[in-house]
């Protein structure tokens, strides 16, 4: 896990809809706390890589504050006016931000002249993103191409990012994907709860 605050989740969600969190770092290491599963962002690890799905801008920016190391190289897809970019740059100096709008990028560059910005439509020209990534060798990707955009479009983009960029952490803001992940997690919890309640066979 990449969280650097007080700890990380090491226990599965319980049947009551709350998750047991064992803190493994910091002054409270070893302490177990409980939190509502609905308040947690789904994190999915695949082959040593992590995917964090966010529903809201506040969650996306919170991830920018908490999930980036100083040594990371960050590629941001869909930077808009640079609000999240500014947070990312405060955590790691090596940032490249992309957007499809020339006027948006002009305003972002005016605010953050030290940051590299590129005008690329990641949905239409992902091959350009791949070439840029080969140059930058990012360890983290933040992606917000419209939080309300349909999940199918973002899923296709996410699949390409996962297969072609191969970074350690991908953070995506999209409400549809976030809801789908929560439903999947709820179904998994229900199955696990049912299995725990089944009597053992003789």
Coordinates of C-alpha atoms in Angstrom, one line a residue:
X1 CA 0.0 0.0 0.0
X2 CA 1.2 3.5 -0.7
X3 CA -0.6 5.4 2.0
X4 CA 1.9 7.4 4.1
X5 CA -0.3 8.8 6.9
X6 CA -1.0 6.6 9.9
X7 CA -1.4 3.2 8.3
X8 CA -3.1 1.0 5.8
X9 CA -6.0 -1.5 5.5
X10 CA -4.9 -5.0 6.4
X11 CA -8.3 -6.6 7.2
X12 CA -11.3 -7.4 5.1
X13 CA -14.6 -5.6 5.6
X14 CA -16.8 -7.2 8.2
X15 CA -20.4 -8.3 7.7
X16 CA -21.7 -5.2 9.6
X17 CA -20.7 -2.9 6.7
X18 CA -17.6 -1.6 8.6
X19 CA -14.0 -2.4 7.9
X20 CA -11.3 -3.2 10.4
X21 CA -8.2 -1.1 9.7
X22 CA -4.9 -2.1 11.3
X23 CA -2.5 0.9 11.4
X24 CA 0.9 -0.3 10.4
X25 CA 2.9 3.0 10.3
X26 CA 3.3 6.1 12.5
X27 CA 2.8 6.7 16.1
X28 CA -0.4 4.6 16.2
X29 CA 1.1 1.5 14.6
X30 CA -0.7 -1.7 15.8
X31 CA -3.9 0.0 16.7
X32 CA -7.1 -1.3 15.1
X33 CA -9.8 1.2 14.1
X34 CA -13.2 0.7 12.3
X35 CA -14.7 2.8 9.5
X36 CA -17.8 2.6 7.4
X37 CA -17.1 0.8 4.1
X38 CA -19.2 3.5 2.3
X39 CA -16.6 6.1 3.4
X40 CA -13.6 4.2 1.9
X41 CA -12.5 4.5 -1.7
X42 CA -12.1 1.1 -3.4
X43 CA -8.4 0.2 -4.1
X44 CA -7.7 -2.7 -6.3
X45 CA -4.2 -4.3 -6.6
X46 CA -3.4 -6.2 -9.8
X47 CA 0.0 -7.8 -10.4
X48 CA 1.7 -5.4 -8.0
X49 CA -0.1 -2.4 -9.4
X50 CA -2.9 -0.4 -7.7
X51 CA -6.0 1.3 -9.0
X52 CA -7.8 3.9 -6.9
X53 CA -11.3 4.9 -8.1
X54 CA -12.7 8.2 -6.9
X55 CA -16.3 9.5 -7.2
X56 CA -15.8 13.2 -6.3
X57 CA -13.3 15.9 -6.9
X58 CA -12.5 16.1 -3.1
X59 CA -11.5 12.4 -3.1
X60 CA -9.4 12.9 -6.2
X61 CA -7.5 15.8 -4.7
X62 CA -7.2 13.9 -1.3
X63 CA -5.5 11.1 -3.2
X64 CA -3.1 13.6 -4.8
X65 CA -2.2 14.8 -1.3
X66 CA -1.8 11.3 0.2
X67 CA -0.7 8.8 -2.5
X68 CA 2.3 10.5 -4.1
X69 CA 5.9 10.1 -3.0
X70 CA 8.5 12.7 -3.7
X71 CA 10.3 10.3 -6.0
X72 CA 7.3 9.7 -8.2
X73 CA 6.9 10.8 -11.8
X74 CA 3.3 11.8 -12.3
X75 CA 1.3 11.9 -15.5
X76 CA -2.0 13.7 -15.2
X77 CA -4.6 13.1 -17.9
X78 CA -7.4 15.7 -17.9
X79 CA -5.8 18.5 -15.9
X80 CA -8.4 21.2 -16.7
X81 CA -7.3 24.5 -15.0
X82 CA -4.6 22.8 -12.9
X83 CA -6.2 22.6 -9.5
X84 CA -5.2 19.0 -8.9
X85 CA -2.0 19.6 -10.8
X86 CA -0.9 22.1 -8.2
X87 CA -1.5 19.6 -5.4
X88 CA 0.4 16.9 -7.3
X89 CA 3.3 19.2 -7.9
X90 CA 3.5 20.0 -4.2
X91 CA 4.1 16.3 -3.6
X92 CA 6.5 15.6 -6.5
X93 CA 8.4 18.0 -8.7
X94 CA 8.2 15.7 -11.8
X95 CA 4.7 16.3 -13.3
X96 CA 3.4 16.4 -16.8
X97 CA -0.3 17.4 -17.2
X98 CA -2.5 16.8 -20.3
X99 CA -5.8 18.3 -21.5
X100 CA -7.7 18.5 -24.7
X101 CA -8.5 22.2 -24.5
X102 CA -6.0 24.9 -25.6
X103 CA -7.7 27.6 -23.6
X104 CA -7.8 25.6 -20.4
X105 CA -4.1 24.7 -20.8
X106 CA -3.2 28.4 -21.3
X107 CA -4.8 29.3 -18.0
X108 CA -3.2 26.3 -16.2
X109 CA 0.2 27.2 -17.6
X110 CA -0.3 30.8 -16.5
X111 CA -1.0 29.6 -13.0
X112 CA 1.8 27.0 -12.9
X113 CA 4.6 28.1 -15.3
X114 CA 7.1 25.5 -13.9
X115 CA 4.8 22.5 -14.9
X116 CA 5.0 20.8 -18.2
X117 CA 1.6 20.9 -20.0
X118 CA 0.7 19.1 -23.3
X119 CA -2.4 19.3 -25.4
X120 CA -3.4 15.7 -26.1
X121 CA -6.9 14.1 -26.4
X122 CA -6.2 10.8 -24.5
X123 CA -9.5 9.3 -25.6
X124 CA -8.9 9.9 -29.4
X125 CA -5.1 9.7 -29.5
X126 CA -3.9 7.4 -26.8
X127 CA -0.9 6.5 -28.9
X128 CA 0.5 10.0 -28.2
X129 CA 0.0 9.4 -24.4
X130 CA 2.0 6.1 -24.8
X131 CA 4.8 7.9 -26.6
X132 CA 4.9 10.6 -23.9
X133 CA 5.0 8.0 -21.2
X134 CA 7.9 6.2 -22.9
X135 CA 9.8 9.5 -22.5
X136 CA 8.7 10.4 -19.0
X137 CA 8.5 6.8 -17.5
X138 CA 5.8 7.8 -15.0
X139 CA 5.2 5.8 -11.8
X140 CA 1.7 7.3 -11.2
X141 CA -1.2 8.4 -13.4
X142 CA -4.0 10.6 -12.3
X143 CA -6.9 10.6 -14.7
X144 CA -10.0 12.8 -14.8
X145 CA -11.6 13.0 -18.2
X146 CA -15.0 14.0 -16.9
X147 CA -16.3 12.6 -13.6
X148 CA -19.8 12.3 -15.1
X149 CA -18.6 10.7 -18.4
X150 CA -20.2 7.3 -19.1
X151 CA -18.4 4.4 -17.4
X152 CA -17.9 2.4 -20.7
X153 CA -15.8 5.1 -22.3
X154 CA -13.6 5.6 -19.2
X155 CA -13.3 1.8 -18.8
X156 CA -11.8 1.5 -22.3
X157 CA -9.4 4.3 -21.5
X158 CA -8.5 2.6 -18.1
X159 CA -7.9 -0.7 -19.8
X160 CA -5.4 0.9 -22.2
X161 CA -3.7 2.7 -19.3
X162 CA -3.4 -0.5 -17.4
X163 CA -2.1 -2.6 -20.3
X164 CA 0.2 0.0 -22.0
X165 CA 1.4 2.4 -19.3
X166 CA 2.1 -0.2 -16.5
X167 CA 2.5 2.3 -13.7
X168 CA 2.5 1.5 -10.0
X169 CA -0.6 3.5 -9.2
X170 CA -3.5 4.7 -11.3
X171 CA -6.1 7.1 -9.8
X172 CA -9.3 7.6 -11.8
X173 CA -12.2 10.0 -11.1
X174 CA -15.5 8.7 -12.4
X175 CA -18.7 8.3 -10.6
X176 CA -20.0 5.4 -12.7
X177 CA -16.9 3.3 -12.2
X178 CA -16.8 4.1 -8.5
X179 CA -20.4 3.0 -8.0
X180 CA -19.7 -0.2 -10.0
X181 CA -16.7 -1.0 -7.7
X182 CA -18.8 -0.4 -4.6
X183 CA -21.5 -2.8 -5.9
X184 CA -18.8 -5.4 -6.7
X185 CA -17.3 -5.0 -3.2
X186 CA -20.7 -5.3 -1.6
X187 CA -21.5 -8.5 -3.5
X188 CA -18.1 -10.0 -2.5
X189 CA -18.8 -9.1 1.2
X190 CA -22.2 -10.7 1.0
X191 CA -20.7 -13.9 -0.4
X192 CA -18.0 -14.0 2.3
X193 CA -20.6 -13.4 5.0
X194 CA -22.8 -16.2 3.7
X195 CA -19.8 -18.6 3.6
X196 CA -19.0 -17.7 7.2
X197 CA -22.6 -18.5 8.3
X198 CA -22.8 -21.8 6.5
X199 CA -22.5 -24.8 8.8
X200 CA -19.4 -27.0 8.3
X201 CA -20.1 -30.3 6.6
X202 CA -19.6 -33.4 8.8

